[in-house]
Amino acid sequence: MYISLVAVSGVLCSFLGFYAYFRRKEIPGARTFMIYIAVQAIYIFAYAFQLSSDTLEEIKRWTVAEYIGIAFAPVLGLKLILRYIGKQVSRLVLTAMFVIPSITMVMVITNDWHHLFYKSLELRENTLLLSTEVVIGEWYIVHGTFTFSCLLAGVILLSMQWNKTKKAYRKQLVTLICGQFIPMISAFIYLMGLSPGGMDPVPYVMCITSAMYIWAILTTRLLTIVPIAKEHIFESMREGVIVLDSADRLIDFNRAVSRMLPGLHTGWIGRKLEECWPHLTGAPFPDVRRPDSMQEIRIEHTAGAAACYQIRSSLVRGRNGELAGSLLMLIDVTEQTQLQNQLKQLAYYDGLTKIYNRTQFIHRSKEMLQQAEQQGDPVSFILFDIDYFKRINDTYGHETGDQVIVHVVAVCQRIIEPDMLFARYGGEEFVLALPSATLREAGELAERIRTSLERTPLETVHGEIRTTSSFGAAQSFRPDDTLESLLRDADAALYEAKRGGRNRVSTANVDVHS
């Protein structure tokens, strides 16, 4: 009867092992679980064979086989629990956990030479089944303490998860706790010499724990659906998260925000974030106090690189609805911002000169005209191009031609005011919009640019290249003047300057010559 009961435990363990093997792709940590079940099965079946033994030597051989499970099952079970609750353990610590079980295995195999595990091992008399009377050695105490510690640690770690575990997963948790607690108590009873007939009760109770595992697998999908610890989610998020209490004091933060704000450390906990923020970022605390508000900030890191973060704020309420605090979430939008800036450059600015392109100039000029009309102010426009530019390209090449265009823009930017619109209108043609400027003022500005270009040659590998330009200016006089009509007037004045010999300024009404 005893042997049959132990065999049932072994069969149930084997079933669990085969289940884990066939569902290994769905089970996190399937390899650890399969090894854990395998060593338990070896222990149980070896104990069954020990019960059926006839001699002391046969019992010793099966005892060695039993310790494959007795030595390694507790530490494998602890490793499985650490995986279940999401606790990360280094490879060095995992290796250290298997040192004592490995020594125990060696001690059991070589016990007849040193008697450090069993000082003596003799047959019991007048017992229902053939069993042994043992006198434990020094290493047996070390092994027993380590085994009990592993089982107790597993129970404690799982019990600590109770309040953090949703009700849907508590059946799983109870099963795992019982899977550690019942063998621990049984082993304690055996070590205290309280088990009937001196028999090891652990293989028998494993019938119960294996049945519980099977029940949990079928009803709660134990192993295939595993809860993820909230702390693990918090720490593995790519977004930075800062937790504040109701008084805006720093309570917690995750690993991601530590990378975003390198100066942030646990020493800041308990202080108001508004006080810490300037030290962390070099900027005042952003205005994100309103619920569900959002703002984008730019932070200059010590390495010189800048990062852009989108900050979102949300309230945290307790179970009764009272305000418990708030969350600040930092989302790294550096790449997105850089891409937007690149697209803006392509959409708004000329690629060669970095001034406005024609499309953006037209858009902004229409806004300028509309505003000027409302205020009754004049607006003037200047169109100009580089004289004999085709000759420069043909003589020196397009690369030098590009240098000439950039040179012309640089000369102009030293003269024009910040509120003026300056754009590349075509290949070698440029346009200026002057708010609140009369035609005379536009002509005078054009003359200053013309003179400066004439007096500032471009130094190239081919020597000095003297550049001149022809200018045409026009002013809005009537409310019905449109941008198109003003640019036509300026263009007509420009061609008048060309016909007059180039390198001169012409206005829509009067000439301002060189």
XYZ file of C-alpha atoms in Angstrom:
514
model
C 0.000 0.000 0.000
C 2.831 2.392 0.925
C 4.725 1.610 -2.240
C 1.596 2.089 -4.348
C 0.924 5.493 -2.758
C 4.482 6.620 -3.442
C 4.215 5.331 -7.021
C 1.062 7.413 -7.526
C 3.037 10.490 -6.453
C 5.710 9.577 -9.005
C 3.152 9.114 -11.777
C 1.555 12.507 -11.024
C 5.008 14.139 -11.086
C 5.770 12.479 -14.398
C 2.482 13.752 -15.816
C 3.430 17.299 -14.799
C 6.816 16.887 -16.459
C 5.311 15.680 -19.747
C 2.721 18.497 -19.633
C 5.495 21.078 -19.229
C 7.449 19.520 -22.101
C 4.547 19.623 -24.565
C 3.559 23.177 -23.488
C 7.126 24.456 -23.091
C 6.651 27.262 -25.649
C 3.770 28.676 -23.605
C 5.315 28.319 -20.135
C 7.748 30.981 -18.879
C 10.680 29.146 -17.295
C 9.561 25.773 -18.704
C 13.090 24.351 -18.608
C 13.473 25.054 -14.874
C 10.052 23.569 -14.134
C 10.781 20.394 -16.124
C 14.087 19.848 -14.304
C 12.363 20.579 -10.981
C 9.673 17.968 -11.665
C 12.223 15.479 -13.032
C 14.389 15.494 -9.882
C 11.266 15.167 -7.741
C 10.159 12.143 -9.788
C 13.626 10.579 -9.394
C 13.383 11.108 -5.640
C 9.924 9.570 -5.413
C 10.606 6.497 -7.564
C 13.968 5.918 -5.883
C 12.199 5.982 -2.508
C 9.646 3.465 -3.797
C 12.461 1.137 -4.872
C 14.113 1.652 -1.493
C 10.930 0.508 0.233
C 11.025 -2.686 -1.799
C 14.718 -3.362 -1.067
C 15.915 -6.506 0.754
C 19.409 -5.544 1.878
C 21.247 -2.587 3.416
C 23.502 -2.269 0.380
C 20.495 -2.009 -1.900
C 19.000 0.669 0.335
C 22.265 2.662 0.163
C 22.246 2.554 -3.647
C 18.680 3.857 -3.853
C 19.472 6.502 -1.202
C 22.123 7.939 -3.530
C 19.478 8.149 -6.307
C 17.015 9.798 -3.878
C 19.450 12.620 -3.144
C 19.391 13.707 -6.780
C 15.940 15.007 -5.893
C 16.440 15.749 -2.183
C 19.512 17.912 -2.820
C 18.422 19.854 -5.894
C 14.585 20.075 -5.725
C 14.449 22.826 -3.018
C 16.819 25.182 -4.843
C 15.114 24.530 -8.190
C 11.763 25.274 -6.566
C 13.142 28.563 -5.191
C 14.479 29.488 -8.619
C 11.038 28.795 -10.110
C 9.377 31.005 -7.497
C 11.812 33.861 -8.141
C 10.905 33.652 -11.816
C 7.179 33.580 -11.025
C 7.282 36.752 -8.894
C 9.575 38.538 -11.370
C 12.669 38.849 -9.163
C 15.846 39.089 -11.224
C 18.832 37.141 -9.857
C 22.343 37.379 -11.284
C 24.050 34.367 -12.833
C 26.638 34.431 -10.019
C 23.951 34.159 -7.323
C 22.200 31.347 -9.196
C 25.469 29.444 -9.428
C 26.100 29.958 -5.704
C 22.652 28.538 -4.894
C 23.691 25.162 -6.373
C 27.005 24.868 -4.493
C 25.622 23.212 -1.323
C 23.349 20.754 -3.219
C 26.315 19.715 -5.368
C 28.526 19.141 -2.308
C 25.685 17.198 -0.677
C 25.492 14.890 -3.683
C 29.224 14.203 -3.487
C 29.016 13.633 0.276
C 26.224 11.063 -0.080
C 28.039 9.149 -2.826
C 31.320 9.030 -0.864
C 29.858 8.697 2.634
C 31.424 5.270 3.312
C 34.872 6.888 3.108
C 34.355 9.867 5.457
C 30.966 9.438 7.266
C 30.404 13.204 7.253
C 26.832 12.818 6.022
C 25.720 9.649 7.829
C 27.857 8.604 10.783
C 26.103 5.244 10.706
C 23.359 3.601 8.669
C 21.785 0.402 10.056
C 18.650 -1.638 9.403
C 15.709 -1.152 11.749
C 14.279 -4.215 13.404
C 10.603 -5.161 13.823
C 9.300 -2.696 11.180
C 6.582 -3.290 8.599
C 8.927 -2.279 5.737
C 12.649 -2.592 5.589
C 14.028 0.774 6.776
C 17.176 2.215 8.284
C 18.258 3.804 11.519
C 20.644 6.692 10.841
C 23.003 8.806 12.911
C 23.470 12.103 11.119
C 26.853 13.697 10.423
C 28.047 17.296 10.225
C 27.234 17.869 6.544
C 23.737 16.433 7.025
C 23.043 19.396 9.340
C 24.372 21.851 6.733
C 22.259 20.218 4.022
C 19.134 20.136 6.207
C 19.509 23.808 7.163
C 19.980 24.846 3.525
C 16.989 22.767 2.341
C 14.706 24.164 5.052
C 15.908 27.716 4.276
C 15.098 27.323 0.559
C 11.596 26.040 1.304
C 10.969 28.739 3.927
C 12.278 31.483 1.627
C 9.904 30.287 -1.106
C 6.934 30.416 1.280
C 7.877 33.908 2.505
C 8.435 35.327 -0.996
C 5.111 33.980 -2.221
C 3.251 35.170 0.892
C 4.623 38.685 0.390
C 2.897 38.750 -3.006
C -0.570 38.166 -1.544
C -1.694 41.791 -1.277
C -0.134 42.614 -4.638
C -1.851 39.721 -6.449
C -5.289 40.102 -8.018
C -7.968 37.665 -6.912
C -7.863 35.919 -10.282
C -4.297 34.772 -9.536
C -4.600 33.963 -5.821
C -5.516 30.314 -6.447
C -2.233 29.976 -8.286
C -0.453 31.631 -5.376
C -2.064 29.305 -2.802
C -1.047 26.273 -4.867
C 2.558 27.404 -5.066
C 2.664 28.235 -1.349
C 1.278 24.778 -0.469
C 3.770 23.206 -2.881
C 6.550 24.642 -0.674
C 4.894 24.625 2.762
C 3.577 21.037 2.889
C 6.940 19.377 1.975
C 8.707 21.763 4.398
C 6.508 20.700 7.331
C 6.773 17.035 6.346
C 10.566 17.251 6.195
C 10.601 18.969 9.590
C 8.474 16.165 11.110
C 10.842 13.561 9.649
C 13.961 15.314 10.940
C 12.421 15.583 14.407
C 11.821 11.807 14.392
C 8.038 12.217 14.676
C 7.043 10.342 11.492
C 5.413 6.888 11.936
C 7.964 4.067 11.783
C 10.738 6.565 10.952
C 9.534 6.748 7.342
C 10.126 9.854 5.195
C 6.651 11.417 4.693
C 7.749 13.811 1.902
C 7.249 11.364 -1.009
C 3.729 10.632 0.258
C 2.674 14.287 0.603
C 3.974 14.941 -2.896
C 0.917 13.025 -4.056
C -1.099 15.904 -2.572
C 1.079 18.705 -3.940
C 1.215 17.146 -7.421
C -2.578 16.806 -7.432
C -2.847 20.495 -6.434
C -0.527 21.485 -9.293
C -2.647 19.520 -11.769
C -5.845 21.080 -10.376
C -4.338 24.589 -10.663
C -3.167 23.894 -14.216
C -6.641 22.796 -15.294
C -8.615 25.508 -13.461
C -6.380 28.580 -13.322
C -3.951 27.781 -16.172
C -1.048 27.814 -13.743
C 2.320 28.192 -15.510
C 0.840 29.192 -18.889
C -0.699 32.429 -17.552
C 1.603 34.058 -15.014
C 0.927 37.449 -13.367
C 3.550 40.105 -13.964
C 4.596 42.027 -10.869
C 3.660 45.698 -10.918
C 7.205 46.579 -9.868
C 8.551 44.721 -12.905
C 6.207 46.655 -15.210
C 7.182 49.933 -13.537
C 10.906 49.301 -13.936
C 10.733 47.922 -17.480
C 8.770 50.850 -18.946
C 10.563 52.847 -21.648
C 8.789 56.009 -20.478
C 10.134 57.761 -17.412
C 7.679 57.858 -14.496
C 7.875 60.123 -11.433
C 5.449 59.533 -8.563
C 4.454 62.508 -6.392
C 2.289 62.633 -3.291
C -0.562 65.089 -2.787
C 1.937 67.743 -1.621
C 4.024 67.335 -4.820
C 6.841 65.629 -2.926
C 8.921 63.044 -4.783
C 7.876 59.520 -3.729
C 9.266 57.171 -6.374
C 10.693 56.995 -9.893
C 11.619 54.239 -12.325
C 14.890 53.294 -14.014
C 13.990 55.042 -17.279
C 13.645 58.486 -15.706
C 17.037 58.009 -14.030
C 18.557 57.818 -17.505
C 16.600 60.852 -18.684
C 17.554 62.928 -15.615
C 20.993 61.612 -14.600
C 21.112 63.756 -11.460
C 17.993 62.146 -10.006
C 18.715 59.738 -7.134
C 17.015 58.394 -4.028
C 18.434 61.234 -1.963
C 15.831 63.548 -3.540
C 12.919 61.446 -2.217
C 10.755 63.423 0.178
C 11.611 66.810 -1.344
C 9.291 68.906 -3.464
C 9.921 68.254 -7.135
C 9.568 71.967 -7.893
C 12.683 72.583 -5.770
C 14.652 69.683 -7.280
C 13.780 70.328 -10.925
C 16.117 73.318 -11.583
C 19.053 71.308 -10.187
C 18.167 68.342 -12.398
C 17.450 70.172 -15.656
C 18.747 73.738 -15.316
C 15.243 75.014 -16.121
C 12.184 75.977 -14.044
C 9.567 73.333 -13.328
C 7.148 73.022 -16.297
C 3.521 74.068 -15.930
C 1.906 70.623 -15.841
C -0.074 70.918 -12.612
C -3.435 70.764 -14.336
C -4.914 67.241 -14.614
C -4.033 65.472 -17.871
C -1.909 68.434 -18.991
C 1.029 68.048 -21.362
C 4.126 70.080 -22.202
C 7.307 69.545 -24.183
C 10.680 70.432 -22.657
C 14.272 70.452 -23.880
C 17.108 69.368 -21.582
C 20.794 69.989 -22.268
C 22.865 67.058 -21.003
C 26.434 67.398 -19.763
C 27.808 65.695 -22.883
C 26.447 68.579 -24.948
C 23.630 66.588 -26.527
C 20.096 67.896 -26.137
C 17.049 65.743 -25.475
C 13.387 66.590 -25.886
C 10.802 65.100 -23.543
C 7.048 65.299 -23.549
C 5.747 65.564 -19.965
C 2.251 64.376 -19.150
C 0.575 64.716 -15.790
C -2.246 62.628 -14.351
C -3.858 62.365 -10.936
C -3.677 59.282 -8.727
C -6.679 58.559 -6.527
C -7.134 56.076 -3.714
C -9.803 53.408 -3.482
C -12.235 55.873 -1.923
C -11.659 58.435 -4.634
C -9.524 60.775 -2.523
C -6.509 62.427 -4.115
C -3.398 60.386 -3.323
C -0.903 62.139 -5.563
C 0.065 62.477 -9.197
C 2.177 60.874 -11.887
C 4.545 62.634 -14.253
C 5.359 60.621 -17.352
C 8.363 61.633 -19.460
C 8.283 60.407 -23.059
C 11.442 60.764 -25.132
C 10.462 62.596 -28.327
C 13.986 63.634 -29.334
C 13.982 61.713 -32.613
C 10.445 62.833 -33.403
C 11.342 66.478 -32.728
C 14.488 66.228 -34.856
C 12.455 64.715 -37.686
C 9.871 67.487 -37.398
C 12.636 70.080 -37.515
C 14.115 68.421 -40.595
C 10.713 68.371 -42.292
C 10.218 72.009 -41.299
C 13.575 72.867 -42.847
C 12.591 71.108 -46.052
C 9.151 72.732 -46.107
C 10.126 76.290 -45.087
C 13.752 76.853 -46.030
C 15.976 76.647 -49.051
C 18.386 73.749 -48.764
C 21.449 75.617 -50.051
C 21.141 79.050 -48.434
C 19.007 78.202 -45.346
C 16.806 81.237 -45.941
C 13.073 81.009 -46.698
C 12.041 79.235 -49.863
C 9.552 80.682 -52.337
C 6.506 78.879 -50.909
C 7.116 80.027 -47.335
C 7.896 83.562 -48.472
C 4.585 83.839 -50.315
C 2.690 82.498 -47.303
C 4.316 84.907 -44.837
C 4.165 87.879 -47.210
C 0.399 87.509 -47.577
C 0.067 87.589 -43.796
C 2.310 90.685 -43.696
C 0.200 92.441 -46.338
C -3.020 91.614 -44.518
C -1.675 92.967 -41.229
C -0.288 96.101 -42.944
C -3.660 96.750 -44.594
C -5.418 96.550 -41.201
C -2.917 98.991 -39.661
C -2.646 101.259 -42.730
C 1.110 100.703 -43.084
C 3.042 100.424 -46.345
C 4.881 97.271 -47.454
C 7.669 97.242 -50.034
C 9.190 94.394 -52.030
C 12.615 94.021 -53.624
C 13.405 91.473 -56.319
C 17.021 91.022 -57.416
C 19.178 88.483 -59.200
C 22.860 87.865 -59.793
C 24.207 89.457 -62.961
C 25.651 87.072 -65.569
C 25.165 84.059 -63.278
C 25.026 81.617 -66.232
C 28.466 82.850 -67.283
C 29.816 82.040 -63.781
C 28.381 78.524 -63.946
C 29.729 77.932 -67.435
C 33.184 79.271 -66.592
C 33.796 77.903 -63.093
C 31.211 75.123 -62.688
C 28.029 74.691 -60.689
C 29.857 74.152 -57.392
C 31.395 77.612 -57.641
C 27.996 78.911 -58.727
C 26.544 77.596 -55.481
C 29.315 79.333 -53.539
C 28.391 82.597 -55.229
C 24.729 82.202 -54.243
C 25.689 81.520 -50.600
C 28.072 84.504 -50.691
C 25.313 86.843 -51.920
C 22.996 85.679 -49.110
C 25.713 86.197 -46.481
C 26.338 89.779 -47.682
C 22.599 90.563 -47.628
C 22.124 89.148 -44.114
C 24.693 91.599 -42.765
C 22.519 94.484 -43.986
C 18.852 93.525 -43.716
C 16.818 93.821 -40.474
C 15.428 90.813 -38.541
C 11.785 91.757 -39.258
C 12.334 91.659 -43.042
C 11.436 88.540 -45.018
C 14.308 87.262 -47.117
C 13.911 84.316 -49.508
C 15.404 82.593 -52.484
C 12.812 83.175 -55.174
C 14.380 81.078 -57.913
C 17.773 79.810 -59.095
C 19.826 82.990 -58.725
C 16.866 85.280 -57.911
C 16.050 86.598 -54.413
C 13.197 88.554 -52.860
C 12.809 90.819 -49.843
C 9.614 91.969 -48.082
C 10.004 95.133 -45.985
C 7.233 95.854 -43.452
C 6.378 99.532 -42.845
C 8.870 100.597 -45.543
C 8.214 103.141 -48.274
C 9.418 102.753 -51.842
C 12.215 105.270 -51.182
C 13.418 103.262 -48.147
C 13.276 100.048 -50.195
C 15.345 101.697 -52.929
C 17.905 102.890 -50.401
C 18.232 99.423 -48.864
C 18.607 97.876 -52.314
C 21.338 100.376 -53.105
C 23.252 99.499 -49.905
C 23.076 95.799 -50.795
C 24.140 96.495 -54.393
C 27.106 98.545 -53.245
C 28.167 95.989 -50.650
C 28.035 93.147 -53.202
C 30.070 95.163 -55.679
C 32.733 95.903 -53.066
C 32.883 92.377 -51.578
C 34.381 89.875 -54.011
C 34.235 86.134 -53.322
C 37.548 84.337 -52.746
C 37.591 80.949 -54.535
C 40.154 78.424 -55.737
C 39.836 80.174 -59.090
C 40.723 83.536 -57.564
C 38.463 86.516 -56.785
C 35.013 86.551 -58.354
C 33.320 89.960 -58.366
C 29.556 89.700 -58.114
C 26.955 92.304 -58.956
C 23.164 92.259 -58.910
C 20.241 94.115 -60.462
C 17.335 95.226 -58.278
C 13.666 96.063 -58.755
C 11.464 97.534 -55.972
C 7.723 98.126 -55.574
C 5.428 99.419 -52.822
C 1.795 98.776 -51.933
C -0.206 101.995 -52.336
C -3.813 100.830 -52.652
C -5.911 98.462 -50.495
C -6.534 96.271 -53.524
C -2.818 95.678 -54.122
C -2.103 91.967 -53.998
C 1.146 90.126 -53.496
C 1.048 88.903 -57.091
C 0.595 92.436 -58.474
C 3.354 93.873 -56.263
C 5.801 91.134 -57.280
C 4.916 91.782 -60.935
C 5.684 95.476 -60.432
C 9.008 94.625 -58.741
C 9.841 92.157 -61.518
C 9.114 94.778 -64.153
C 11.397 97.216 -62.303
C 14.108 94.525 -62.154
C 14.025 94.042 -65.912
C 14.151 97.796 -66.331
C 17.404 97.744 -64.285
C 18.782 94.989 -66.532
C 17.931 96.924 -69.655
C 19.644 99.931 -68.134
C 22.967 98.101 -67.970
C 22.641 95.821 -64.878
C 24.236 96.428 -61.466
C 21.640 99.088 -60.668
C 18.408 99.623 -58.725
C 15.111 100.446 -60.394
C 11.788 101.182 -58.679
C 8.280 100.878 -59.970
C 7.988 104.693 -60.130
C 11.448 106.333 -59.963
C 15.067 105.243 -60.431
C 17.701 105.117 -57.710
C 20.788 104.496 -59.835
C 24.326 103.514 -58.991
